[in-house]
GROMACS .gro file of C-alpha atoms in nm:
model
  215
    1MET     CA    1  -5.414   1.008  -4.683
    2ASN     CA    2  -5.236   0.809  -4.959
    3GLN     CA    3  -5.038   1.055  -5.166
    4LYS     CA    4  -5.139   1.033  -5.529
    5ALA     CA    5  -4.897   1.213  -5.761
    6PHE     CA    6  -4.979   1.556  -5.909
    7GLY     CA    7  -5.087   1.521  -6.268
    8TRP     CA    8  -4.839   1.732  -6.460
    9SER     CA    9  -4.975   1.640  -6.806
   10GLN     CA   10  -5.326   1.722  -6.683
   11PHE     CA   11  -5.209   2.063  -6.552
   12ASN     CA   12  -4.997   2.142  -6.859
   13SER     CA   13  -5.296   2.095  -7.087
   14MET     CA   14  -5.497   2.349  -6.880
   15PRO     CA   15  -5.247   2.550  -6.671
   16VAL     CA   16  -5.497   2.729  -6.454
   17ILE     CA   17  -5.495   2.708  -6.072
   18GLY     CA   18  -5.831   2.791  -5.931
   19ILE     CA   19  -5.779   2.940  -5.584
   20MET     CA   20  -6.049   2.872  -5.321
   21ARG     CA   21  -6.040   3.068  -4.998
   22ASN     CA   22  -6.300   3.050  -4.717
   23PHE     CA   23  -6.580   2.877  -4.912
   24LYS     CA   24  -6.856   2.699  -4.723
   25GLN     CA   25  -6.846   2.325  -4.760
   26SER     CA   26  -7.195   2.324  -4.905
   27ASP     CA   27  -7.081   2.566  -5.173
   28ILE     CA   28  -6.768   2.364  -5.245
   29GLU     CA   29  -6.983   2.060  -5.310
   30LYS     CA   30  -7.186   2.258  -5.567
   31ILE     CA   31  -6.883   2.426  -5.730
   32LEU     CA   32  -6.655   2.127  -5.786
   33PRO     CA   33  -6.871   1.928  -6.036
   34LEU     CA   34  -6.916   2.244  -6.243
   35TYR     CA   35  -6.542   2.314  -6.230
   36ALA     CA   36  -6.445   1.962  -6.328
   37ASP     CA   37  -6.701   1.945  -6.608
   38SER     CA   38  -6.577   2.272  -6.762
   39GLY     CA   39  -6.228   2.123  -6.838
   40LEU     CA   40  -6.054   2.310  -6.559
   41ASN     CA   41  -5.859   2.056  -6.353
   42THR     CA   42  -5.646   2.211  -6.076
   43ILE     CA   43  -5.773   2.352  -5.745
   44GLU     CA   44  -5.580   2.524  -5.467
   45ILE     CA   45  -5.746   2.544  -5.122
   46THR     CA   46  -5.574   2.793  -4.893
   47MET     CA   47  -5.467   2.669  -4.561
   48ASN     CA   48  -5.597   2.977  -4.380
   49SER     CA   49  -5.953   2.877  -4.488
   50THR     CA   50  -6.188   2.739  -4.223
   51GLY     CA   51  -6.184   2.363  -4.256
   52ALA     CA   52  -5.909   2.365  -4.519
   53GLU     CA   53  -5.784   2.017  -4.439
   54GLN     CA   54  -6.135   1.867  -4.459
   55SER     CA   55  -6.196   2.050  -4.788
   56ILE     CA   56  -5.877   1.901  -4.940
   57GLN     CA   57  -5.975   1.555  -4.818
   58TYR     CA   58  -6.316   1.596  -4.977
   59VAL     CA   59  -6.170   1.684  -5.315
   60ARG     CA   60  -5.928   1.393  -5.305
   61GLU     CA   61  -6.199   1.148  -5.207
   62ASN     CA   62  -6.468   1.266  -5.453
   63TYR     CA   63  -6.269   1.413  -5.746
   64GLY     CA   64  -5.935   1.239  -5.724
   65ASP     CA   65  -5.967   1.110  -6.085
   66LYS     CA   66  -6.063   1.450  -6.227
   67LEU     CA   67  -5.885   1.725  -6.029
   68ASN     CA   68  -5.541   1.804  -5.893
   69VAL     CA   69  -5.591   1.952  -5.547
   70GLY     CA   70  -5.326   2.143  -5.363
   71ALA     CA   71  -5.280   2.359  -5.054
   72GLY     CA   72  -5.215   2.729  -5.074
   73THR     CA   73  -5.096   2.985  -4.821
   74VAL     CA   74  -4.842   2.732  -4.682
   75CYS     CA   75  -4.598   2.947  -4.491
   76THR     CA   76  -4.437   2.704  -4.240
   77LEU     CA   77  -4.327   2.346  -4.213
   78GLN     CA   78  -4.621   2.279  -3.986
   79ASP     CA   79  -4.857   2.410  -4.256
   80LEU     CA   80  -4.686   2.174  -4.498
   81THR     CA   81  -4.729   1.877  -4.271
   82ASN     CA   82  -5.096   1.957  -4.222
   83ALA     CA   83  -5.147   2.001  -4.599
   84LEU     CA   84  -4.979   1.672  -4.687
   85GLN     CA   85  -5.165   1.477  -4.414
   86ALA     CA   86  -5.491   1.609  -4.567
   87GLY     CA   87  -5.384   1.478  -4.909
   88ALA     CA   88  -5.256   1.785  -5.091
   89GLN     CA   89  -5.089   1.693  -5.415
   90PHE     CA   90  -4.904   2.019  -5.462
   91ILE     CA   91  -4.813   2.312  -5.239
   92VAL     CA   92  -4.835   2.686  -5.303
   93THR     CA   93  -4.676   2.949  -5.082
   94PRO     CA   94  -4.719   3.327  -5.079
   95ILE     CA   95  -4.355   3.382  -4.981
   96VAL     CA   96  -4.015   3.232  -5.023
   97ASN     CA   97  -3.950   2.978  -4.749
   98VAL     CA   98  -3.648   2.777  -4.849
   99GLU     CA   99  -3.718   2.517  -4.583
  100VAL     CA  100  -4.063   2.445  -4.718
  101ILE     CA  101  -3.926   2.420  -5.072
  102GLU     CA  102  -3.652   2.182  -4.969
  103GLU     CA  103  -3.892   1.964  -4.771
  104CYS     CA  104  -4.131   1.944  -5.067
  105LYS     CA  105  -3.840   1.833  -5.292
  106LYS     CA  106  -3.739   1.575  -5.029
  107GLN     CA  107  -4.095   1.436  -5.043
  108SER     CA  108  -4.134   1.466  -5.423
  109VAL     CA  109  -4.426   1.707  -5.389
  110PRO     CA  110  -4.452   1.983  -5.646
  111ILE     CA  111  -4.397   2.328  -5.495
  112PHE     CA  112  -4.511   2.658  -5.650
  113SER     CA  113  -4.326   2.910  -5.436
  114GLY     CA  114  -4.447   3.262  -5.409
  115ALA     CA  115  -4.205   3.543  -5.492
  116TYR     CA  116  -4.210   3.888  -5.649
  117THR     CA  117  -3.871   4.053  -5.707
  118PRO     CA  118  -3.623   3.899  -5.950
  119THR     CA  119  -3.404   3.814  -5.653
  120GLU     CA  120  -3.690   3.633  -5.478
  121ILE     CA  121  -3.791   3.460  -5.799
  122PHE     CA  122  -3.437   3.335  -5.860
  123THR     CA  123  -3.399   3.227  -5.492
  124ALA     CA  124  -3.718   3.023  -5.504
  125TRP     CA  125  -3.621   2.858  -5.834
  126ASN     CA  126  -3.269   2.792  -5.724
  127ALA     CA  127  -3.394   2.626  -5.399
  128GLY     CA  128  -3.591   2.382  -5.608
  129ALA     CA  129  -3.940   2.533  -5.676
  130ASP     CA  130  -4.102   2.357  -5.973
  131MET     CA  131  -4.275   2.684  -6.068
  132VAL     CA  132  -4.273   3.032  -5.910
  133LYS     CA  133  -4.596   3.203  -5.826
  134VAL     CA  134  -4.543   3.571  -5.897
  135PHE     CA  135  -4.751   3.747  -5.637
  136PRO     CA  136  -4.902   3.995  -5.595
  137MET     CA  137  -4.964   4.091  -5.957
  138VAL     CA  138  -5.039   4.466  -5.927
  139GLY     CA  139  -4.986   4.763  -6.157
  140ASN     CA  140  -4.861   4.680  -6.506
  141ALA     CA  141  -4.844   4.310  -6.429
  142ILE     CA  142  -4.820   4.184  -6.783
  143GLU     CA  143  -4.526   4.409  -6.864
  144TYR     CA  144  -4.359   4.302  -6.538
  145ILE     CA  145  -4.379   3.931  -6.639
  146LYS     CA  146  -4.220   4.023  -6.978
  147ALA     CA  147  -3.944   4.213  -6.798
  148VAL     CA  148  -3.861   3.929  -6.563
  149ARG     CA  149  -3.859   3.676  -6.839
  150GLY     CA  150  -3.592   3.878  -7.016
  151PRO     CA  151  -3.301   3.783  -6.787
  152LEU     CA  152  -3.471   3.470  -6.640
  153PRO     CA  153  -3.634   3.297  -6.939
  154HIS     CA  154  -3.576   2.948  -6.792
  155ILE     CA  155  -3.792   3.005  -6.484
  156LYS     CA  156  -4.157   2.892  -6.502
  157LEU     CA  157  -4.369   3.173  -6.375
  158VAL     CA  158  -4.730   3.157  -6.252
  159PRO     CA  159  -4.865   3.514  -6.214
  160THR     CA  160  -5.135   3.520  -5.944
  161GLY     CA  161  -5.382   3.794  -5.864
  162GLY     CA  162  -5.514   4.032  -6.128
  163VAL     CA  163  -5.562   3.754  -6.384
  164ASN     CA  164  -5.908   3.745  -6.541
  165LEU     CA  165  -6.095   3.610  -6.842
  166GLN     CA  166  -6.007   3.919  -7.048
  167ASN     CA  167  -5.627   3.931  -6.981
  168CYS     CA  168  -5.522   3.571  -6.917
  169GLY     CA  169  -5.415   3.537  -7.287
  170GLU     CA  170  -5.184   3.831  -7.246
  171PHE     CA  171  -5.018   3.677  -6.946
  172PHE     CA  172  -4.943   3.351  -7.139
  173ALA     CA  173  -4.826   3.567  -7.438
  174ALA     CA  174  -4.591   3.746  -7.197
  175GLY     CA  175  -4.430   3.411  -7.107
  176ALA     CA  176  -4.631   3.279  -6.812
  177SER     CA  177  -4.632   2.899  -6.774
  178GLY     CA  178  -4.956   2.904  -6.582
  179VAL     CA  179  -5.191   3.135  -6.399
  180GLY     CA  180  -5.345   3.150  -6.049
  181VAL     CA  181  -5.698   3.283  -6.039
  182GLY     CA  182  -5.917   3.340  -5.735
  183GLY     CA  183  -6.216   3.570  -5.721
  184GLN     CA  184  -6.214   3.633  -6.101
  185LEU     CA  185  -6.280   3.266  -6.148
  186PHE     CA  186  -6.497   3.184  -5.848
  187ASP     CA  187  -6.737   3.479  -5.890
  188ASN     CA  188  -6.862   3.558  -5.541
  189ASN     CA  189  -7.186   3.720  -5.661
  190LEU     CA  190  -7.282   3.417  -5.862
  191ILE     CA  191  -7.205   3.183  -5.571
  192LYS     CA  192  -7.375   3.402  -5.310
  193ASN     CA  193  -7.688   3.409  -5.525
  194ASN     CA  194  -7.681   3.038  -5.606
  195GLU     CA  195  -7.652   3.111  -5.979
  196TRP     CA  196  -7.487   2.778  -6.044
  197SER     CA  197  -7.570   2.762  -6.422
  198SER     CA  198  -7.415   3.102  -6.480
  199LEU     CA  199  -7.111   2.993  -6.282
  200ALA     CA  200  -7.081   2.679  -6.497
  201ASP     CA  201  -7.095   2.902  -6.808
  202HIS     CA  202  -6.822   3.127  -6.657
  203PHE     CA  203  -6.595   2.828  -6.589
  204SER     CA  204  -6.648   2.703  -6.945
  205LEU     CA  205  -6.563   3.039  -7.094
  206PHE     CA  206  -6.239   3.053  -6.898
  207ALA     CA  207  -6.148   2.695  -7.003
  208LYS     CA  208  -6.229   2.765  -7.367
  209LYS     CA  209  -6.021   3.080  -7.367
  210VAL     CA  210  -5.715   2.897  -7.233
  211LYS     CA  211  -5.766   2.597  -7.472
  212GLN     CA  212  -5.759   2.839  -7.765
  213ILE     CA  213  -5.430   2.976  -7.650
  214PHE     CA  214  -5.266   2.632  -7.655
  215LEU     CA  215  -5.414   2.506  -7.990
   0.00000   0.00000   0.00000
């Protein structure tokens, strides 16, 4: 698929990555218009989801003017090739794989590399990661982001896991440049029960909360 560039200005205005893992295609088709209409604009589809490549293609073909779509759980160069062929506009890894980072830089594809320790975070950034996904966010995650930002204030951090509507503002206040949100954004109970209006309200609340932070 033709590689349309990732919209950085779009993302920077609403720096939330919604992480979709193992959703049925029929649910994806219901979720995406609600997501786009809420003001949220960046979606990550994990490559270990059934039909991940087809889902990425669907987003590109139907929401290419509204949403950034990327591939997550990219662990190998083969994963990267599959993701880019499907049309992914950015790449997210759960680990530091310098080969994947370097190949993304070679192809001018934004790469959000996973890392956790300060050494891993610096290694990913030094290899060329555009942002570093700090994962997993467990324990006193907000204080951890603050602590890492102390010696490494120049590195753009995207805490992922443990981020929700109530604490996302605290992550940004701690110095996060973005957040990655999965189940706390795509509420499984609402989706399972086909409560689409409630899901739309949930998306809108999340978007409103983030907008207020950046006013």
